[in-house]
CSV table of C-alpha atoms and ligand atoms in Angstrom, one decimal:
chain,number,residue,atom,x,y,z
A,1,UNK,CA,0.0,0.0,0.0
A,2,UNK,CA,0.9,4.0,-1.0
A,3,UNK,CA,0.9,6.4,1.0
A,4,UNK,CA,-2.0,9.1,-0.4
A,5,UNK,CA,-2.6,12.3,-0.1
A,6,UNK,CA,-6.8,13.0,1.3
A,7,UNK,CA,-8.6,16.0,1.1
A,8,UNK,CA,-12.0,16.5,2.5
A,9,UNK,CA,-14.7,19.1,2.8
A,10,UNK,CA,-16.0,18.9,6.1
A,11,UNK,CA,-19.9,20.4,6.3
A,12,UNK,CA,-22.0,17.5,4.6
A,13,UNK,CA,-19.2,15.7,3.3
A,14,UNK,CA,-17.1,14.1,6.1
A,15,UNK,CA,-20.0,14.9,8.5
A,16,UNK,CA,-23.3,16.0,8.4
A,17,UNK,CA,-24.3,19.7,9.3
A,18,UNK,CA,-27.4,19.4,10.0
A,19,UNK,CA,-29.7,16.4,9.3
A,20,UNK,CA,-28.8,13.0,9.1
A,21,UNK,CA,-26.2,11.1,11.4
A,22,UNK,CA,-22.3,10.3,11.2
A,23,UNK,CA,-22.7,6.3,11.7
A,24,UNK,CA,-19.9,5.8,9.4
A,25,UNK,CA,-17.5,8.6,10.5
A,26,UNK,CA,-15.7,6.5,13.1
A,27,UNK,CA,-14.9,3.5,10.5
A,28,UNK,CA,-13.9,6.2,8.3
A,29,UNK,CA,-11.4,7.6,10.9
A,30,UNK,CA,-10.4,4.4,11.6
A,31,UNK,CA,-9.2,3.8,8.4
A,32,UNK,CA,-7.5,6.6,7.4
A,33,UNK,CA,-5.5,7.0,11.4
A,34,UNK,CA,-4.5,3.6,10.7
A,35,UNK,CA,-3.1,4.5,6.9
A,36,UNK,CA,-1.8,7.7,8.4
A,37,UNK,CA,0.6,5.7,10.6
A,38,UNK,CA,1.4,2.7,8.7
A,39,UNK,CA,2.4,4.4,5.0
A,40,UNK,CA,2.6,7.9,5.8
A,41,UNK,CA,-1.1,9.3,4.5
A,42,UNK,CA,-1.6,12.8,5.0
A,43,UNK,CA,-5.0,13.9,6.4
A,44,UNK,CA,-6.0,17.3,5.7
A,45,UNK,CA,-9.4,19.1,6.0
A,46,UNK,CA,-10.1,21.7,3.5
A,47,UNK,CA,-13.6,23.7,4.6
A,48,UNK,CA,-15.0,26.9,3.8
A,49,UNK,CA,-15.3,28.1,7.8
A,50,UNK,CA,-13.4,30.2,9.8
A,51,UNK,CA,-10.8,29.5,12.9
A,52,UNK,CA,-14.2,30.1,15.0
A,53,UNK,CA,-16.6,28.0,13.3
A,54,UNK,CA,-13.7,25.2,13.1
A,55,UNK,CA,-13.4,25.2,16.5
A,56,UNK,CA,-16.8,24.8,16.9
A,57,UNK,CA,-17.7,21.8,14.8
A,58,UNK,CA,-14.4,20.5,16.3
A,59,UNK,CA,-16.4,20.8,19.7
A,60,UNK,CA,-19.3,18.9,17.9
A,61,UNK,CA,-17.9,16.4,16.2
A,62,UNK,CA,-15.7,13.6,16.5
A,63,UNK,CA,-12.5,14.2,13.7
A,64,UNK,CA,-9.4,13.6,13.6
A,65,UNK,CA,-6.4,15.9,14.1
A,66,UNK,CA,-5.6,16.4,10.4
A,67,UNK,CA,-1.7,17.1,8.8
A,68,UNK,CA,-3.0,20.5,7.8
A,69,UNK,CA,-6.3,22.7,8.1
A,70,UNK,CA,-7.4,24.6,5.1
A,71,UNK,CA,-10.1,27.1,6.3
A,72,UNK,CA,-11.8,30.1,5.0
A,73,UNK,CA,-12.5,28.2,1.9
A,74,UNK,CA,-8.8,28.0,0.8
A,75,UNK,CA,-7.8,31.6,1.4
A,76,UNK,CA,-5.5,30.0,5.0
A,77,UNK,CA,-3.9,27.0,5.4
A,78,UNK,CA,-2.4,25.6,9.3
A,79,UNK,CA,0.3,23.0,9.3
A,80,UNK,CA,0.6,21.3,12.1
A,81,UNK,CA,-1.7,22.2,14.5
A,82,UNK,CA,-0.7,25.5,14.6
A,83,UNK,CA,-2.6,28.4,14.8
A,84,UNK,CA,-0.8,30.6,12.7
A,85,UNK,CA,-1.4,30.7,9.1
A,86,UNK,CA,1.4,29.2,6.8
A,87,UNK,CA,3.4,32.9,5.5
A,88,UNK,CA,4.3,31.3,2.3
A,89,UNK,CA,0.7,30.9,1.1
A,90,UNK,CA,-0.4,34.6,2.5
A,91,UNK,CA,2.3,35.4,0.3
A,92,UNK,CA,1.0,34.0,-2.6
A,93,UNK,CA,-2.1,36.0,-2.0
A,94,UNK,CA,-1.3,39.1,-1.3
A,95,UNK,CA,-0.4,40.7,-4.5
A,96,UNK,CA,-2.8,42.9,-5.8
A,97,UNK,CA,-5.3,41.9,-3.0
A,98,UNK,CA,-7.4,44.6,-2.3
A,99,UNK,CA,-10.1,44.2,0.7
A,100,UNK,CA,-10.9,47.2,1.3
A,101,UNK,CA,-12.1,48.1,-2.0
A,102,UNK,CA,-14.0,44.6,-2.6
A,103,UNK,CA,-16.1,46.1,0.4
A,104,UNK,CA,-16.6,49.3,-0.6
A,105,UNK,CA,-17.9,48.6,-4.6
A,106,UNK,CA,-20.2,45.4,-2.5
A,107,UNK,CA,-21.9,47.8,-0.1
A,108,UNK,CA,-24.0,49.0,-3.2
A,109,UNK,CA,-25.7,45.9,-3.2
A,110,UNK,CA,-28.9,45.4,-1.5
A,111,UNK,CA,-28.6,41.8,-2.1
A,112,UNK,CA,-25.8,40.9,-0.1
A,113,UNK,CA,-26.5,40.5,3.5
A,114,UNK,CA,-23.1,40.3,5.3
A,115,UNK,CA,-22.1,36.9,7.2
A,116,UNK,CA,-21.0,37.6,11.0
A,117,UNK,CA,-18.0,38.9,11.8
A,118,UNK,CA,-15.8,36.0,12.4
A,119,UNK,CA,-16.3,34.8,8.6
A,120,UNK,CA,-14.8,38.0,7.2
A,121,UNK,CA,-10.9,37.1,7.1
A,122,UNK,CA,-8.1,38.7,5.7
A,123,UNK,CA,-8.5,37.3,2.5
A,124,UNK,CA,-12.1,36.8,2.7
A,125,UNK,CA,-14.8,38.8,2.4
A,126,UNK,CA,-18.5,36.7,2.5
A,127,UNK,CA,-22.4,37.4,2.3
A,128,UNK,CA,-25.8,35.8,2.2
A,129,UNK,CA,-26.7,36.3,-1.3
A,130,UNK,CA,-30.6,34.5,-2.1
A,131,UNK,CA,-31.0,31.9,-5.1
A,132,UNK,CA,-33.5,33.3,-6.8
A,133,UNK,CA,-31.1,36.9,-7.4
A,134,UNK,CA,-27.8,35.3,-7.8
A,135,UNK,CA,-27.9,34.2,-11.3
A,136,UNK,CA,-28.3,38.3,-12.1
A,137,UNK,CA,-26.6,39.4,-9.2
A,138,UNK,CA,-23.0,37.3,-9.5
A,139,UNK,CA,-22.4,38.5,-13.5
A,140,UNK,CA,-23.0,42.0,-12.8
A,141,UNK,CA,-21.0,42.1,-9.5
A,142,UNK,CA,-18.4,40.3,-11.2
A,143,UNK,CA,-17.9,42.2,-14.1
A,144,UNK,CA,-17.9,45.3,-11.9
A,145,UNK,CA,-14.9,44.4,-9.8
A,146,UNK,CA,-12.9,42.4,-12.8
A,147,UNK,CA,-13.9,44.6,-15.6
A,148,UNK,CA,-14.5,48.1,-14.5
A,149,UNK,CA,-11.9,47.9,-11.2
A,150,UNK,CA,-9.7,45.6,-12.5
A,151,UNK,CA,-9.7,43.7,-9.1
A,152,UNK,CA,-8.0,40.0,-9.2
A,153,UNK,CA,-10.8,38.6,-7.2
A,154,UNK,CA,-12.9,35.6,-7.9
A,155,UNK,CA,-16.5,34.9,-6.7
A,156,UNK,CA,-17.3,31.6,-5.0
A,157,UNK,CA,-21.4,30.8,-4.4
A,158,UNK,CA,-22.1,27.8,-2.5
A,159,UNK,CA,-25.1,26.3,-1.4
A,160,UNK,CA,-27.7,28.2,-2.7
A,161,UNK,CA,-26.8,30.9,-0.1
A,162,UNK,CA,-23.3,31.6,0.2
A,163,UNK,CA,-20.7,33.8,-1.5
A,164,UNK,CA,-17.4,34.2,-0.5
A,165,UNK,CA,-14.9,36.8,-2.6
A,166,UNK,CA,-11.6,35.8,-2.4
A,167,UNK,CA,-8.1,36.3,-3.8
A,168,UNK,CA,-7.8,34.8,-7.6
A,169,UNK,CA,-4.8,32.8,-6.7
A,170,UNK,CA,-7.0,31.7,-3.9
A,171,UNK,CA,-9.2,28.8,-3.7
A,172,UNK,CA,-9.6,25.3,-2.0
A,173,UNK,CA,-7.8,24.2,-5.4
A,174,UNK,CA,-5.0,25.9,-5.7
A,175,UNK,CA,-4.5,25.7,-1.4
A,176,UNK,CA,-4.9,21.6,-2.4
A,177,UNK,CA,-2.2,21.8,-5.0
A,178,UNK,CA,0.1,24.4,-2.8
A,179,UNK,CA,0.3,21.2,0.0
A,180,UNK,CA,0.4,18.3,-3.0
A,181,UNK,CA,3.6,19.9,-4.2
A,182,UNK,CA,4.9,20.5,-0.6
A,183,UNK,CA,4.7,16.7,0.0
A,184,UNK,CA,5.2,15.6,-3.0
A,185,UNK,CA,2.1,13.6,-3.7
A,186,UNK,CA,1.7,12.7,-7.7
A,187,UNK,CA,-2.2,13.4,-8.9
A,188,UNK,CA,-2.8,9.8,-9.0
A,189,UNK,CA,-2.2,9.9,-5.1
A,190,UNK,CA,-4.4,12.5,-4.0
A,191,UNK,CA,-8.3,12.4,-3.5
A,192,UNK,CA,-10.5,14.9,-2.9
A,193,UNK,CA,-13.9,14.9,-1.4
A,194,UNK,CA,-16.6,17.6,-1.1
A,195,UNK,CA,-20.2,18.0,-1.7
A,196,UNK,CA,-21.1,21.9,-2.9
A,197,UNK,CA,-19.9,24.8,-4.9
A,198,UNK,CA,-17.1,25.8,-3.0
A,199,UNK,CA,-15.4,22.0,-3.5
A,200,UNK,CA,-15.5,22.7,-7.1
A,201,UNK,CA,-12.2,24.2,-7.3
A,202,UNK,CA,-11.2,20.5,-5.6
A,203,UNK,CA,-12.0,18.9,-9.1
A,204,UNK,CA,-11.5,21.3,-11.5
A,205,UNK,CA,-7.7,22.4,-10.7
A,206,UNK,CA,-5.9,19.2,-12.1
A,207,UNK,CA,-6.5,15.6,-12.4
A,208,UNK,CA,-6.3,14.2,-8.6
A,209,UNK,CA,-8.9,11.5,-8.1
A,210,UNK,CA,-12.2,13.0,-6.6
A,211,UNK,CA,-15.4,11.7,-4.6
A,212,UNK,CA,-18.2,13.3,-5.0
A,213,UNK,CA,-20.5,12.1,-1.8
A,214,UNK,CA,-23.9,11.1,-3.0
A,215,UNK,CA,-26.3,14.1,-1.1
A,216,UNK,CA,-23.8,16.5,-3.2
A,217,UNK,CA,-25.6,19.7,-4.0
A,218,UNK,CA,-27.1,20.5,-7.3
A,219,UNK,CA,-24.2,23.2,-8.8
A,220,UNK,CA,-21.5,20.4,-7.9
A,221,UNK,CA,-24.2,17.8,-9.3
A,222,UNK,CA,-24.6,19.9,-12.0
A,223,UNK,CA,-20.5,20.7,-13.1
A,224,UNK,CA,-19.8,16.6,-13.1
A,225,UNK,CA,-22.2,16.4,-15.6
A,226,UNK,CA,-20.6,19.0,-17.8
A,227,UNK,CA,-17.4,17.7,-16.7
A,228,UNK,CA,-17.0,13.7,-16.2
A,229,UNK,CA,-13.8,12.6,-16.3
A,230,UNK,CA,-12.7,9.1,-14.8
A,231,UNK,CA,-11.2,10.0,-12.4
A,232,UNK,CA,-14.5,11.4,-10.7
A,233,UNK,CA,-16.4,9.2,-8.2
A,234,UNK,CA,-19.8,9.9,-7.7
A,235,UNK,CA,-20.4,7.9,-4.8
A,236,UNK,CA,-24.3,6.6,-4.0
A,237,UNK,CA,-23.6,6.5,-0.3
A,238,UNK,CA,-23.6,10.0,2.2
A,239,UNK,CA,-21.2,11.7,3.4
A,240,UNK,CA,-18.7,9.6,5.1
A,241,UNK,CA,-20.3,6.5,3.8
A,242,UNK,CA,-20.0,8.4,0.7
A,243,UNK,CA,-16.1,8.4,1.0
A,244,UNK,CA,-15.3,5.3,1.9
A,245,UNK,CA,-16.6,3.8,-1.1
A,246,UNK,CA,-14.5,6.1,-3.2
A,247,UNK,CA,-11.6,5.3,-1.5
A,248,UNK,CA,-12.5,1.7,-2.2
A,249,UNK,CA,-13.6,2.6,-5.8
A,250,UNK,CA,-10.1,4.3,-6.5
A,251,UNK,CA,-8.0,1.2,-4.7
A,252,UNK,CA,-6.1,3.4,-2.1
A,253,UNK,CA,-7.1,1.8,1.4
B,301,GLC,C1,-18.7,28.3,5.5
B,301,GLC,C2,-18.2,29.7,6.0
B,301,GLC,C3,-18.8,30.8,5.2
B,301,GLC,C4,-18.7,30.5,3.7
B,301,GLC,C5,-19.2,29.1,3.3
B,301,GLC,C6,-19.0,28.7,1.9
B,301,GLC,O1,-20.0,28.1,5.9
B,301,GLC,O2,-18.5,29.9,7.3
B,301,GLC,O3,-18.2,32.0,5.4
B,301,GLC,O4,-19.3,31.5,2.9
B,301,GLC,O5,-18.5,28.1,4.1
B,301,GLC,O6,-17.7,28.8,1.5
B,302,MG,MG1,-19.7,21.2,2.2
């Protein structure tokens, strides 16, 4: 057996946010603690939230202490259990970064409700933004802070409700691929799992193998279909269920 690299969403991938229950999290942890200290696996959790909202679900929920923590929905990545975010990928997100103006060209729009406080980050700015708007809400926002103020920034809608503006060298992607190449892990030994629009970036940046958890949301739904490649899983079980099939599936346990 290979050591692999595994990547997971965390909300309604490797456990459930709200409904449903986690009856296969513990085999799930079992398996990969065990591969961690037999061939060297790395664990790392990728998730949209915040140091807070981490903590908090860490409180909740019973997951393991990963390699490295992506939060904030790539824009910061922890090695180590550390609580200081790794310098070299701030670094890479920095140039031409502007926060300040992102939040002053968004405060024209009615539409976006700001999320609390802890969920804006340095190089994260996030609202509530409502379905039924988005579609002509997102373009025009988009163009206005691309085309018009020439901002690197890229939008990031999630679950019918969320959207997170971020860096353009930022995303849970690119913060995958930034650790991949730091351990050297080759595509073909690296799996990513997620369930919603922010994990998109997961499958799209390369060719690492990918499982798709079966109560995935319809934009993720919605890209594999557009985009099937082989190397996709679309796994019938939930959530951790869900990921333990695809690690089956792809022959890495
Ligand atoms: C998490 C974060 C939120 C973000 C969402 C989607 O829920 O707390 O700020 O918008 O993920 O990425
Ligand atoms: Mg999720």
């Amino acid at each position: 057996m290979k050591p692999f690299l595994f990547v997971s969403d965390l909300d309604d991938t490797l456990v459930y946010r709200t409904v449903g229950d986690d009856n296969a999290l513990p085999e799930l942890n079992q398996l990969l603690s065990q591969h961690r200290q037999e061939y060297g696996t790395k664990i790392v959790y990728s998730t949209g939230r915040s140091p807070v909202l981490y903590k908090q679900l860490q409180a909740q929920k019973n997951i393991l202490q990963p390699d490295a923590l992506v939060l904030s929905v790539g824009t910061e990545i922890y090695l180590d259990g550390t609580d200081t975010p790794d310098s070299g990928w701030s670094e890479i997100l920095s140039p031409g970064w502007q926060r300040e103006t992102v939040l002053s060209i968004t405060q024209k729009y009615r539409e976006l409700v700001r999320q609390p406080d802890s969920e804006q980050r340095p190089f994260k700015v996030s609202f509530f933004l409502q379905q039924e708007v988005s579609a002509r809400v997102i373009p025009q926002l988009e163009a206005e802070l691309q085309k018009k103020y020439k901002l690197n920034v890229k939008l990031i809608y999630s679950s019918g409700i969320d959207l997170d503006i971020v860096p353009h060298s930022s995303d849970k992607g690119q913060a995958m691929q930034f650790l991949r190449r730091k351990w050297k892990f080759a595509a073909e030994q690296t799996v990513v799992c997620g369930d919603s629009g922010n994990d998109i970036a997961l499958f799209a940046v390369g060719n690492e193998r990918g499982i798709i958890v079966g109560n995935a949301r319809k934009e993720l739904l919605q890209w594999h279909n557009e985009y099937p490649f082989d190397y996709h899983y679309l796994a019938k079980s939930f959530c951790a269920g869900g990921i333990i099939e695809g690690l089956n599936y792809f022959g890495l346990l």
